[in-house]
mmCIF file of C-alpha atoms in Angstrom:
data_model
loop_
_atom_site.group_PDB
_atom_site.id
_atom_site.type_symbol
_atom_site.label_atom_id
_atom_site.label_comp_id
_atom_site.label_asym_id
_atom_site.label_seq_id
_atom_site.Cartn_x
_atom_site.Cartn_y
_atom_site.Cartn_z
ATOM 1 C CA UNK A 1 -75.668 -131.880 64.100
ATOM 2 C CA UNK A 2 -77.285 -129.122 63.829
ATOM 3 C CA UNK A 3 -80.789 -128.041 65.362
ATOM 4 C CA UNK A 4 -84.010 -128.714 63.435
ATOM 5 C CA UNK A 5 -85.153 -125.150 63.026
ATOM 6 C CA UNK A 6 -88.696 -124.432 61.845
ATOM 7 C CA UNK A 7 -89.675 -120.920 60.334
ATOM 8 C CA UNK A 8 -93.363 -120.027 61.318
ATOM 9 C CA UNK A 9 -93.411 -115.888 60.849
ATOM 10 C CA UNK A 10 -94.008 -116.125 57.272
ATOM 11 C CA UNK A 11 -96.104 -112.582 57.890
ATOM 12 C CA UNK A 12 -92.634 -110.923 58.785
ATOM 13 C CA UNK A 13 -90.731 -112.106 55.662
ATOM 14 C CA UNK A 14 -91.257 -115.159 53.331
ATOM 15 C CA UNK A 15 -88.429 -117.119 51.860
ATOM 16 C CA UNK A 16 -87.812 -116.797 48.386
ATOM 17 C CA UNK A 17 -88.974 -119.858 46.472
ATOM 18 C CA UNK A 18 -86.702 -121.568 44.545
ATOM 19 C CA UNK A 19 -88.504 -121.163 41.548
ATOM 20 C CA UNK A 20 -88.535 -117.739 41.962
ATOM 21 C CA UNK A 21 -84.770 -117.393 42.296
ATOM 22 C CA UNK A 22 -84.279 -119.404 39.244
ATOM 23 C CA UNK A 23 -86.367 -116.849 37.484
ATOM 24 C CA UNK A 24 -84.426 -114.247 38.523
ATOM 25 C CA UNK A 25 -80.477 -115.400 38.641
ATOM 26 C CA UNK A 26 -80.129 -114.448 34.675
ATOM 27 C CA UNK A 27 -81.024 -110.761 35.339
ATOM 28 C CA UNK A 28 -78.042 -110.432 37.874
ATOM 29 C CA UNK A 29 -75.596 -112.205 35.192
ATOM 30 C CA UNK A 30 -75.861 -112.425 31.332
ATOM 31 C CA UNK A 31 -79.512 -110.186 31.024
ATOM 32 C CA UNK A 32 -78.188 -107.289 33.185
ATOM 33 C CA UNK A 33 -79.232 -104.494 30.663
ATOM 34 C CA UNK A 34 -80.884 -101.200 31.829
ATOM 35 C CA UNK A 35 -84.764 -101.335 30.813
ATOM 36 C CA UNK A 36 -84.710 -97.951 29.481
ATOM 37 C CA UNK A 37 -81.749 -98.327 27.005
ATOM 38 C CA UNK A 38 -82.677 -98.949 23.345
ATOM 39 C CA UNK A 39 -80.027 -101.395 22.672
ATOM 40 C CA UNK A 40 -80.279 -105.289 22.630
ATOM 41 C CA UNK A 41 -79.352 -105.404 26.347
ATOM 42 C CA UNK A 42 -82.326 -102.915 27.786
ATOM 43 C CA UNK A 43 -84.895 -104.502 25.482
ATOM 44 C CA UNK A 44 -84.251 -107.977 26.890
ATOM 45 C CA UNK A 45 -84.417 -106.340 30.974
ATOM 46 C CA UNK A 46 -87.319 -104.141 29.188
ATOM 47 C CA UNK A 47 -89.275 -107.561 27.852
ATOM 48 C CA UNK A 48 -88.946 -109.414 31.387
ATOM 49 C CA UNK A 49 -90.178 -106.421 33.362
ATOM 50 C CA UNK A 50 -93.496 -106.143 31.085
ATOM 51 C CA UNK A 51 -94.050 -109.844 31.009
ATOM 52 C CA UNK A 52 -93.968 -109.618 35.015
ATOM 53 C CA UNK A 53 -96.451 -106.591 34.867
ATOM 54 C CA UNK A 54 -98.907 -109.038 33.010
ATOM 55 C CA UNK A 55 -98.430 -111.467 35.907
ATOM 56 C CA UNK A 56 -98.760 -109.115 38.750
ATOM 57 C CA UNK A 57 -101.896 -107.395 36.488
ATOM 58 C CA UNK A 58 -103.662 -111.075 36.331
ATOM 59 C CA UNK A 59 -102.872 -111.737 39.873
ATOM 60 C CA UNK A 60 -105.386 -108.476 40.946
ATOM 61 C CA UNK A 61 -107.260 -108.743 37.821
ATOM 62 C CA UNK A 62 -106.294 -105.397 36.270
ATOM 63 C CA UNK A 63 -104.757 -103.960 33.411
ATOM 64 C CA UNK A 64 -100.766 -104.013 33.009
ATOM 65 C CA UNK A 65 -100.461 -100.278 32.186
ATOM 66 C CA UNK A 66 -102.312 -99.922 35.812
ATOM 67 C CA UNK A 67 -98.960 -101.746 37.986
ATOM 68 C CA UNK A 68 -96.378 -99.451 38.964
ATOM 69 C CA UNK A 69 -93.588 -101.295 40.664
ATOM 70 C CA UNK A 70 -92.356 -99.950 43.949
ATOM 71 C CA UNK A 71 -89.424 -100.798 46.553
ATOM 72 C CA UNK A 72 -92.429 -102.707 48.083
ATOM 73 C CA UNK A 73 -95.649 -102.180 51.008
ATOM 74 C CA UNK A 74 -94.266 -98.735 52.525
ATOM 75 C CA UNK A 75 -93.186 -96.827 49.202
ATOM 76 C CA UNK A 76 -96.848 -97.711 47.923
ATOM 77 C CA UNK A 77 -98.978 -97.046 50.765
ATOM 78 C CA UNK A 78 -96.925 -93.864 51.059
ATOM 79 C CA UNK A 79 -97.354 -93.519 47.188
ATOM 80 C CA UNK A 80 -100.962 -93.628 47.182
ATOM 81 C CA UNK A 81 -101.676 -91.379 50.305
ATOM 82 C CA UNK A 82 -99.053 -88.579 49.292
ATOM 83 C CA UNK A 83 -99.862 -89.239 45.526
ATOM 84 C CA UNK A 84 -103.208 -88.066 46.219
ATOM 85 C CA UNK A 85 -103.772 -86.171 49.792
ATOM 86 C CA UNK A 86 -102.221 -83.045 51.430
ATOM 87 C CA UNK A 87 -102.791 -80.245 53.334
ATOM 88 C CA UNK A 88 -106.619 -79.377 53.342
ATOM 89 C CA UNK A 89 -107.724 -83.152 52.344
ATOM 90 C CA UNK A 90 -109.284 -84.988 54.864
ATOM 91 C CA UNK A 91 -108.256 -89.411 55.163
ATOM 92 C CA UNK A 92 -110.479 -91.971 56.382
ATOM 93 C CA UNK A 93 -108.721 -94.492 58.257
ATOM 94 C CA UNK A 94 -108.692 -96.882 60.627
ATOM 95 C CA UNK A 95 -107.279 -97.821 63.907
ATOM 96 C CA UNK A 96 -105.518 -101.082 62.880
ATOM 97 C CA UNK A 97 -103.644 -100.842 59.700
ATOM 98 C CA UNK A 98 -99.735 -101.428 59.412
ATOM 99 C CA UNK A 99 -96.993 -98.330 60.361
ATOM 100 C CA UNK A 100 -96.779 -97.646 56.859
ATOM 101 C CA UNK A 101 -100.185 -95.952 56.714
ATOM 102 C CA UNK A 102 -100.220 -95.115 60.417
ATOM 103 C CA UNK A 103 -97.072 -93.151 60.426
ATOM 104 C CA UNK A 104 -97.792 -91.848 56.704
ATOM 105 C CA UNK A 105 -101.560 -90.625 58.138
ATOM 106 C CA UNK A 106 -99.589 -88.847 60.952
ATOM 107 C CA UNK A 107 -97.119 -87.071 58.767
ATOM 108 C CA UNK A 108 -99.699 -86.144 56.352
ATOM 109 C CA UNK A 109 -101.840 -84.493 59.750
ATOM 110 C CA UNK A 110 -98.447 -82.229 60.865
ATOM 111 C CA UNK A 111 -98.397 -80.796 56.849
ATOM 112 C CA UNK A 112 -102.367 -79.664 57.744
ATOM 113 C CA UNK A 113 -104.019 -82.481 56.168
ATOM 114 C CA UNK A 114 -107.112 -83.995 58.678
ATOM 115 C CA UNK A 115 -106.891 -88.026 59.714
ATOM 116 C CA UNK A 116 -110.582 -89.902 60.922
ATOM 117 C CA UNK A 117 -109.336 -93.023 62.381
ATOM 118 C CA UNK A 118 -112.165 -95.465 62.741
ATOM 119 C CA UNK A 119 -112.394 -98.189 64.983
ATOM 120 C CA UNK A 120 -112.579 -101.916 65.188
ATOM 121 C CA UNK A 121 -114.883 -104.341 67.396
ATOM 122 C CA UNK A 122 -113.853 -107.578 69.547
ATOM 123 C CA UNK A 123 -113.212 -109.535 66.487
ATOM 124 C CA UNK A 124 -111.025 -106.822 65.084
ATOM 125 C CA UNK A 125 -113.573 -105.251 61.754
ATOM 126 C CA UNK A 126 -114.799 -102.149 60.858
ATOM 127 C CA UNK A 127 -118.141 -101.635 60.227
ATOM 128 C CA UNK A 128 -118.426 -99.824 56.699
ATOM 129 C CA UNK A 129 -121.000 -97.604 58.178
ATOM 130 C CA UNK A 130 -118.629 -96.149 60.564
ATOM 131 C CA UNK A 131 -116.769 -95.111 57.103
ATOM 132 C CA UNK A 132 -119.798 -93.907 55.880
ATOM 133 C CA UNK A 133 -120.506 -91.511 58.774
ATOM 134 C CA UNK A 134 -117.105 -90.361 58.632
ATOM 135 C CA UNK A 135 -117.303 -88.804 55.379
ATOM 136 C CA UNK A 136 -116.526 -84.697 55.176
ATOM 137 C CA UNK A 137 -117.177 -82.325 51.954
ATOM 138 C CA UNK A 138 -113.133 -82.648 52.353
ATOM 139 C CA UNK A 139 -112.705 -86.630 52.180
ATOM 140 C CA UNK A 140 -110.424 -87.406 49.864
ATOM 141 C CA UNK A 141 -109.696 -90.819 50.278
ATOM 142 C CA UNK A 142 -110.104 -93.855 52.144
ATOM 143 C CA UNK A 143 -107.121 -95.981 53.086
ATOM 144 C CA UNK A 144 -108.116 -99.471 54.667
ATOM 145 C CA UNK A 145 -106.091 -102.525 54.563
ATOM 146 C CA UNK A 146 -107.788 -106.415 53.366
ATOM 147 C CA UNK A 147 -106.034 -108.068 55.572
ATOM 148 C CA UNK A 148 -104.374 -107.199 59.056
ATOM 149 C CA UNK A 149 -100.685 -108.307 59.746
ATOM 150 C CA UNK A 150 -100.984 -109.604 63.038
ATOM 151 C CA UNK A 151 -104.381 -111.247 63.250
ATOM 152 C CA UNK A 152 -105.133 -112.271 59.388
ATOM 153 C CA UNK A 153 -108.736 -110.735 60.120
ATOM 154 C CA UNK A 154 -110.028 -109.768 56.679
ATOM 155 C CA UNK A 155 -111.981 -106.261 56.098
ATOM 156 C CA UNK A 156 -115.345 -105.983 54.126
ATOM 157 C CA UNK A 157 -113.271 -103.850 51.478
ATOM 158 C CA UNK A 158 -116.227 -104.277 49.247
ATOM 159 C CA UNK A 159 -118.399 -102.886 51.406
ATOM 160 C CA UNK A 160 -115.762 -99.906 51.838
ATOM 161 C CA UNK A 161 -115.314 -99.652 47.977
ATOM 162 C CA UNK A 162 -119.079 -99.115 47.531
ATOM 163 C CA UNK A 163 -118.955 -96.335 50.417
ATOM 164 C CA UNK A 164 -116.245 -95.013 48.427
ATOM 165 C CA UNK A 165 -117.938 -94.845 44.929
ATOM 166 C CA UNK A 166 -121.005 -93.382 46.507
ATOM 167 C CA UNK A 167 -119.417 -90.429 48.072
ATOM 168 C CA UNK A 168 -116.774 -90.114 44.572
ATOM 169 C CA UNK A 169 -113.643 -90.699 46.752
ATOM 170 C CA UNK A 170 -110.893 -92.210 46.378
ATOM 171 C CA UNK A 171 -110.206 -95.893 48.066
ATOM 172 C CA UNK A 172 -106.721 -97.558 48.484
ATOM 173 C CA UNK A 173 -106.316 -100.776 50.125
ATOM 174 C CA UNK A 174 -103.489 -101.696 51.800
ATOM 175 C CA UNK A 175 -103.431 -106.088 50.262
ATOM 176 C CA UNK A 176 -99.794 -106.621 51.198
ATOM 177 C CA UNK A 177 -100.976 -109.684 53.640
ATOM 178 C CA UNK A 178 -104.031 -110.552 51.484
ATOM 179 C CA UNK A 179 -102.116 -111.050 48.484
ATOM 180 C CA UNK A 180 -101.059 -114.700 47.477
ATOM 181 C CA UNK A 181 -103.222 -115.493 50.076
ATOM 182 C CA UNK A 182 -107.192 -114.523 48.651
ATOM 183 C CA UNK A 183 -107.920 -114.097 45.332
ATOM 184 C CA UNK A 184 -107.606 -110.640 44.711
ATOM 185 C CA UNK A 185 -109.553 -108.906 42.166
ATOM 186 C CA UNK A 186 -109.782 -104.462 42.146
ATOM 187 C CA UNK A 187 -112.961 -104.631 40.480
ATOM 188 C CA UNK A 188 -114.861 -106.693 43.136
ATOM 189 C CA UNK A 189 -113.262 -104.968 45.983
ATOM 190 C CA UNK A 190 -113.733 -101.128 43.683
ATOM 191 C CA UNK A 191 -110.632 -99.724 44.841
ATOM 192 C CA UNK A 192 -108.695 -97.197 42.966
ATOM 193 C CA UNK A 193 -105.489 -98.263 44.414
ATOM 194 C CA UNK A 194 -104.278 -101.628 46.122
ATOM 195 C CA UNK A 195 -100.463 -102.078 47.201
ATOM 196 C CA UNK A 196 -98.377 -105.305 47.557
ATOM 197 C CA UNK A 197 -94.759 -106.420 48.774
ATOM 198 C CA UNK A 198 -92.760 -109.046 47.339
ATOM 199 C CA UNK A 199 -91.670 -110.416 50.371
ATOM 200 C CA UNK A 200 -94.872 -111.044 51.912
ATOM 201 C CA UNK A 201 -95.268 -114.026 48.826
ATOM 202 C CA UNK A 202 -92.142 -115.396 48.589
ATOM 203 C CA UNK A 203 -90.365 -113.120 46.061
ATOM 204 C CA UNK A 204 -87.426 -111.182 47.016
ATOM 205 C CA UNK A 205 -87.289 -108.231 49.603
ATOM 206 C CA UNK A 206 -87.281 -104.419 48.360
ATOM 207 C CA UNK A 207 -89.413 -104.969 45.693
ATOM 208 C CA UNK A 208 -93.620 -104.432 45.547
ATOM 209 C CA UNK A 209 -96.287 -102.955 43.473
ATOM 210 C CA UNK A 210 -99.226 -100.377 43.356
ATOM 211 C CA UNK A 211 -102.243 -100.996 41.538
ATOM 212 C CA UNK A 212 -103.266 -97.638 40.336
ATOM 213 C CA UNK A 213 -106.865 -97.357 38.750
ATOM 214 C CA UNK A 214 -106.270 -95.990 34.745
ATOM 215 C CA UNK A 215 -107.345 -91.620 35.082
ATOM 216 C CA UNK A 216 -105.785 -91.362 38.685
ATOM 217 C CA UNK A 217 -103.709 -88.660 38.887
ATOM 218 C CA UNK A 218 -100.849 -89.064 41.268
ATOM 219 C CA UNK A 219 -98.384 -87.020 42.317
ATOM 220 C CA UNK A 220 -95.156 -88.623 42.426
ATOM 221 C CA UNK A 221 -92.642 -89.122 45.193
ATOM 222 C CA UNK A 222 -89.345 -89.310 43.555
ATOM 223 C CA UNK A 223 -88.488 -86.564 40.627
ATOM 224 C CA UNK A 224 -86.321 -88.173 37.998
ATOM 225 C CA UNK A 225 -87.278 -89.921 34.600
ATOM 226 C CA UNK A 226 -90.503 -91.205 33.373
ATOM 227 C CA UNK A 227 -90.016 -94.252 34.549
ATOM 228 C CA UNK A 228 -93.157 -96.329 35.185
ATOM 229 C CA UNK A 229 -95.117 -93.823 33.229
ATOM 230 C CA UNK A 230 -93.957 -91.391 35.257
ATOM 231 C CA UNK A 231 -95.260 -92.295 38.081
ATOM 232 C CA UNK A 232 -92.314 -93.537 39.808
ATOM 233 C CA UNK A 233 -88.728 -92.705 38.894
ATOM 234 C CA UNK A 234 -86.056 -94.789 39.018
ATOM 235 C CA UNK A 235 -84.315 -97.399 36.765
ATOM 236 C CA UNK A 236 -86.139 -100.945 37.589
ATOM 237 C CA UNK A 237 -85.253 -103.259 39.740
ATOM 238 C CA UNK A 238 -85.156 -105.625 37.051
ATOM 239 C CA UNK A 239 -84.727 -109.158 38.936
ATOM 240 C CA UNK A 240 -86.489 -107.824 41.870
ATOM 241 C CA UNK A 241 -89.621 -107.146 39.258
ATOM 242 C CA UNK A 242 -88.873 -110.416 37.530
ATOM 243 C CA UNK A 243 -88.785 -112.685 41.156
ATOM 244 C CA UNK A 244 -92.424 -110.294 42.169
ATOM 245 C CA UNK A 245 -93.748 -111.889 38.346
ATOM 246 C CA UNK A 246 -92.879 -115.241 39.170
ATOM 247 C CA UNK A 247 -94.414 -115.316 42.625
ATOM 248 C CA UNK A 248 -97.924 -113.819 41.296
ATOM 249 C CA UNK A 249 -97.544 -116.717 38.989
ATOM 250 C CA UNK A 250 -97.144 -119.374 41.549
ATOM 251 C CA UNK A 251 -99.686 -117.586 43.503
ATOM 252 C CA UNK A 252 -102.201 -117.726 40.955
ATOM 253 C CA UNK A 253 -101.557 -121.728 40.074
ATOM 254 C CA UNK A 254 -101.862 -122.404 43.941
ATOM 255 C CA UNK A 255 -105.444 -121.024 44.392
ATOM 256 C CA UNK A 256 -106.394 -123.244 41.552
ATOM 257 C CA UNK A 257 -104.764 -125.867 42.889
ATOM 258 C CA UNK A 258 -106.330 -125.714 45.835
ATOM 259 C CA UNK A 259 -103.539 -125.064 48.116
ATOM 260 C CA UNK A 260 -104.847 -122.701 50.354
ATOM 261 C CA UNK A 261 -107.073 -125.019 51.863
ATOM 262 C CA UNK A 262 -104.909 -127.577 53.177
ATOM 263 C CA UNK A 263 -102.862 -124.169 54.470
ATOM 264 C CA UNK A 264 -106.390 -123.229 56.461
ATOM 265 C CA UNK A 265 -106.358 -126.680 57.679
ATOM 266 C CA UNK A 266 -102.812 -126.653 59.274
ATOM 267 C CA UNK A 267 -103.556 -122.990 60.603
ATOM 268 C CA UNK A 268 -107.041 -124.619 62.354
ATOM 269 C CA UNK A 269 -105.013 -127.625 63.779
ATOM 270 C CA UNK A 270 -102.273 -124.879 65.171
ATOM 271 C CA UNK A 271 -105.383 -123.226 67.055
ATOM 272 C CA UNK A 272 -107.564 -126.120 67.984
ATOM 273 C CA UNK A 273 -104.813 -128.312 69.607
ATOM 274 C CA UNK A 274 -103.409 -125.465 71.077
ATOM 275 C CA UNK A 275 -106.718 -124.224 72.680
ATOM 276 C CA UNK A 276 -107.543 -127.389 73.587
ATOM 277 C CA UNK A 277 -104.070 -128.621 75.296
ATOM 278 C CA UNK A 278 -103.365 -125.112 77.116
ATOM 279 C CA UNK A 279 -105.522 -123.380 79.670
ATOM 280 C CA UNK A 280 -106.239 -119.479 79.463
ATOM 281 C CA UNK A 281 -105.581 -119.641 76.044
ATOM 282 C CA UNK A 282 -107.771 -117.892 72.994
ATOM 283 C CA UNK A 283 -107.845 -116.632 69.406
ATOM 284 C CA UNK A 284 -107.705 -113.057 68.532
ATOM 285 C CA UNK A 285 -109.642 -112.309 65.799
ATOM 286 C CA UNK A 286 -111.159 -115.727 66.039
ATOM 287 C CA UNK A 287 -114.725 -114.687 65.134
ATOM 288 C CA UNK A 288 -113.975 -113.119 61.981
ATOM 289 C CA UNK A 289 -113.251 -113.950 58.135
ATOM 290 C CA UNK A 290 -109.464 -114.206 58.055
ATOM 291 C CA UNK A 291 -106.332 -115.040 55.370
ATOM 292 C CA UNK A 292 -105.903 -118.967 55.503
ATOM 293 C CA UNK A 293 -102.104 -118.814 56.926
ATOM 294 C CA UNK A 294 -102.415 -116.883 60.069
ATOM 295 C CA UNK A 295 -103.679 -116.889 63.796
ATOM 296 C CA UNK A 296 -103.052 -114.922 66.991
ATOM 297 C CA UNK A 297 -103.339 -116.543 70.351
ATOM 298 C CA UNK A 298 -102.796 -115.441 73.554
ATOM 299 C CA UNK A 299 -101.518 -117.300 76.527
ATOM 300 C CA UNK A 300 -102.387 -115.148 79.326
ATOM 301 C CA UNK A 301 -99.817 -115.282 82.443
ATOM 302 C CA UNK A 302 -96.974 -115.009 80.499
ATOM 303 C CA UNK A 303 -94.867 -112.416 78.595
ATOM 304 C CA UNK A 304 -94.910 -112.984 74.636
ATOM 305 C CA UNK A 305 -91.351 -111.680 73.956
ATOM 306 C CA UNK A 306 -90.231 -114.470 76.880
ATOM 307 C CA UNK A 307 -92.209 -117.242 75.011
ATOM 308 C CA UNK A 308 -90.740 -116.059 71.661
ATOM 309 C CA UNK A 309 -87.195 -116.089 72.629
ATOM 310 C CA UNK A 310 -87.799 -119.630 74.760
ATOM 311 C CA UNK A 311 -89.447 -121.124 71.155
ATOM 312 C CA UNK A 312 -86.333 -119.673 69.352
ATOM 313 C CA UNK A 313 -83.925 -121.341 71.896
ATOM 314 C CA UNK A 314 -85.886 -124.807 70.676
ATOM 315 C CA UNK A 315 -85.549 -123.818 67.080
ATOM 316 C CA UNK A 316 -89.133 -122.589 66.223
ATOM 317 C CA UNK A 317 -90.067 -118.966 65.168
ATOM 318 C CA UNK A 318 -92.504 -117.102 66.014
ATOM 319 C CA UNK A 319 -93.399 -113.311 66.679
ATOM 320 C CA UNK A 320 -95.592 -111.105 69.163
ATOM 321 C CA UNK A 321 -96.914 -109.141 65.911
ATOM 322 C CA UNK A 322 -95.589 -107.123 63.459
ATOM 323 C CA UNK A 323 -91.718 -107.377 63.006
ATOM 324 C CA UNK A 324 -91.310 -103.463 62.088
ATOM 325 C CA UNK A 325 -92.256 -102.614 65.469
ATOM 326 C CA UNK A 326 -90.525 -105.740 67.521
ATOM 327 C CA UNK A 327 -87.995 -104.590 70.234
ATOM 328 C CA UNK A 328 -90.930 -102.319 71.197
ATOM 329 C CA UNK A 329 -92.265 -103.278 74.595
ATOM 330 C CA UNK A 330 -95.545 -101.100 73.910
ATOM 331 C CA UNK A 331 -98.650 -103.455 73.525
ATOM 332 C CA UNK A 332 -99.420 -104.286 69.742
ATOM 333 C CA UNK A 333 -101.860 -101.497 68.744
ATOM 334 C CA UNK A 334 -104.353 -103.907 66.784
ATOM 335 C CA UNK A 335 -104.525 -105.709 69.940
ATOM 336 C CA UNK A 336 -105.547 -102.711 71.954
ATOM 337 C CA UNK A 337 -107.543 -101.189 69.492
ATOM 338 C CA UNK A 338 -109.487 -104.924 69.366
ATOM 339 C CA UNK A 339 -110.108 -103.949 73.375
ATOM 340 C CA UNK A 340 -107.599 -106.720 74.623
ATOM 341 C CA UNK A 341 -105.884 -105.154 78.572
ATOM 342 C CA UNK A 342 -102.586 -104.297 77.608
ATOM 343 C CA UNK A 343 -101.205 -107.628 79.602
ATOM 344 C CA UNK A 344 -103.272 -109.944 77.461
ATOM 345 C CA UNK A 345 -102.287 -108.100 74.358
ATOM 346 C CA UNK A 346 -98.519 -108.508 75.695
ATOM 347 C CA UNK A 347 -98.995 -112.209 76.019
ATOM 348 C CA UNK A 348 -100.093 -113.116 72.435
ATOM 349 C CA UNK A 349 -98.154 -114.844 70.103
ATOM 350 C CA UNK A 350 -98.570 -114.406 65.936
ATOM 351 C CA UNK A 351 -98.216 -117.867 63.907
ATOM 352 C CA UNK A 352 -98.228 -117.215 60.060
ATOM 353 C CA UNK A 353 -97.515 -120.054 57.592
ATOM 354 C CA UNK A 354 -95.895 -120.154 54.159
ATOM 355 C CA UNK A 355 -95.726 -122.221 51.145
ATOM 356 C CA UNK A 356 -92.953 -123.764 52.407
ATOM 357 C CA UNK A 357 -94.239 -125.099 55.928
ATOM 358 C CA UNK A 358 -95.372 -128.836 55.933
ATOM 359 C CA UNK A 359 -97.241 -130.577 57.687
ATOM 360 C CA UNK A 360 -94.677 -131.505 59.976
ATOM 361 C CA UNK A 361 -93.246 -128.432 61.077
ATOM 362 C CA UNK A 362 -96.775 -127.860 62.672
ATOM 363 C CA UNK A 363 -96.284 -131.146 64.426
ATOM 364 C CA UNK A 364 -92.976 -129.514 65.609
ATOM 365 C CA UNK A 365 -94.485 -126.574 66.822
ATOM 366 C CA UNK A 366 -96.988 -128.153 68.451
ATOM 367 C CA UNK A 367 -94.783 -130.563 70.270
ATOM 368 C CA UNK A 368 -92.911 -127.804 72.197
ATOM 369 C CA UNK A 369 -95.614 -125.210 72.991
ATOM 370 C CA UNK A 370 -97.516 -126.575 76.010
ATOM 371 C CA UNK A 371 -94.341 -127.781 77.626
ATOM 372 C CA UNK A 372 -92.982 -124.102 77.228
ATOM 373 C CA UNK A 373 -95.449 -122.483 77.886
ATOM 374 C CA UNK A 374 -96.127 -124.444 81.153
ATOM 375 C CA UNK A 375 -92.513 -123.785 82.106
ATOM 376 C CA UNK A 376 -92.796 -120.117 81.924
ATOM 377 C CA UNK A 377 -95.950 -120.169 83.578
ATOM 378 C CA UNK A 378 -94.187 -121.736 86.687
ATOM 379 C CA UNK A 379 -92.131 -118.397 86.924
ATOM 380 C CA UNK A 380 -95.113 -116.268 86.677
ATOM 381 C CA UNK A 381 -96.605 -114.981 90.645
ATOM 382 C CA UNK A 382 -99.944 -113.525 88.486
ATOM 383 C CA UNK A 383 -100.241 -117.254 87.010
ATOM 384 C CA UNK A 384 -99.156 -118.683 90.394
ATOM 385 C CA UNK A 385 -101.860 -116.808 92.499
ATOM 386 C CA UNK A 386 -104.347 -117.590 89.751
ATOM 387 C CA UNK A 387 -104.017 -121.204 90.255
ATOM 388 C CA UNK A 388 -104.031 -121.117 94.081
ATOM 389 C CA UNK A 389 -107.179 -119.037 94.061
ATOM 390 C CA UNK A 390 -108.590 -121.260 91.463
#
């Protein structure tokens, strides 16, 4: 008899939904053409790519011609930043960005660009006035994420979009953790560029898209053929693109059905149950607007990594923050930017739900956590000292 396994780490990656896999299947087999070929096989796949482009455009409310298919969020973020900014340009970003933006900005500095990183408050929110104050005559681009991958906190991107428009500066938002979780409309946000990634929304890994507002001249990162209107050379990943298109359609249907209210109810139940049942816990970013699927909870007096491992042995998959940097014992840069002490940042766990998760999955998680936390705290000298003194 195999052990029950529940996966609540959907901000790291999501399972490909059955309908997405079905939509992709023909493009690995009988419909194998190169979308740039003029014969039947190529025209068949070209049509599939263009249908997917329409679906992704509908998800972010833009024109199909404004969608550039990429290999994922990292490429989209890099294309947005290096497509516009170079030596001598100033970029405004934040202290809580994903490493795809953080490290791209570091590289920009190393080649002679300038970067200002605006801070966040204790709830994980950026003040749009800080963005306005950071503007300089040579500011080329503002790049600030929409939803944080660790806390789920949503930034006031519409306000930041207004700041960018007033200053006539490009605005890119990393929408990877927002796509499929909150309705997106690039005109309401007021962004010139927005990146999304397939594997955070139940499409496969290795495919994504960048919205590029009409008239935005991007310097390409790859040199080759004139694919994607000369914005991104390379033969299209047809099965991946078809999968992303299908996932975008499913996300739109889920919004219409109100599925996300159910998801936020499950998320709220996780939070409330844990905070009520386990002492010395709390929610990081709980006072801010958030995407419906994410909560980040600290469990004082224990190491988050140890709790992740203990729960994994019982069949529950969670994480301590960004998957891209796990293995690092450094506390999360997002939580420390919010003012958490290193110990509390290291004691924090992220729960992230996906479309495949059920109420039973949440029951299973909640049945394990209080007991497992108590066991680990018994082994903690700091906790026992605190218990004695209280």
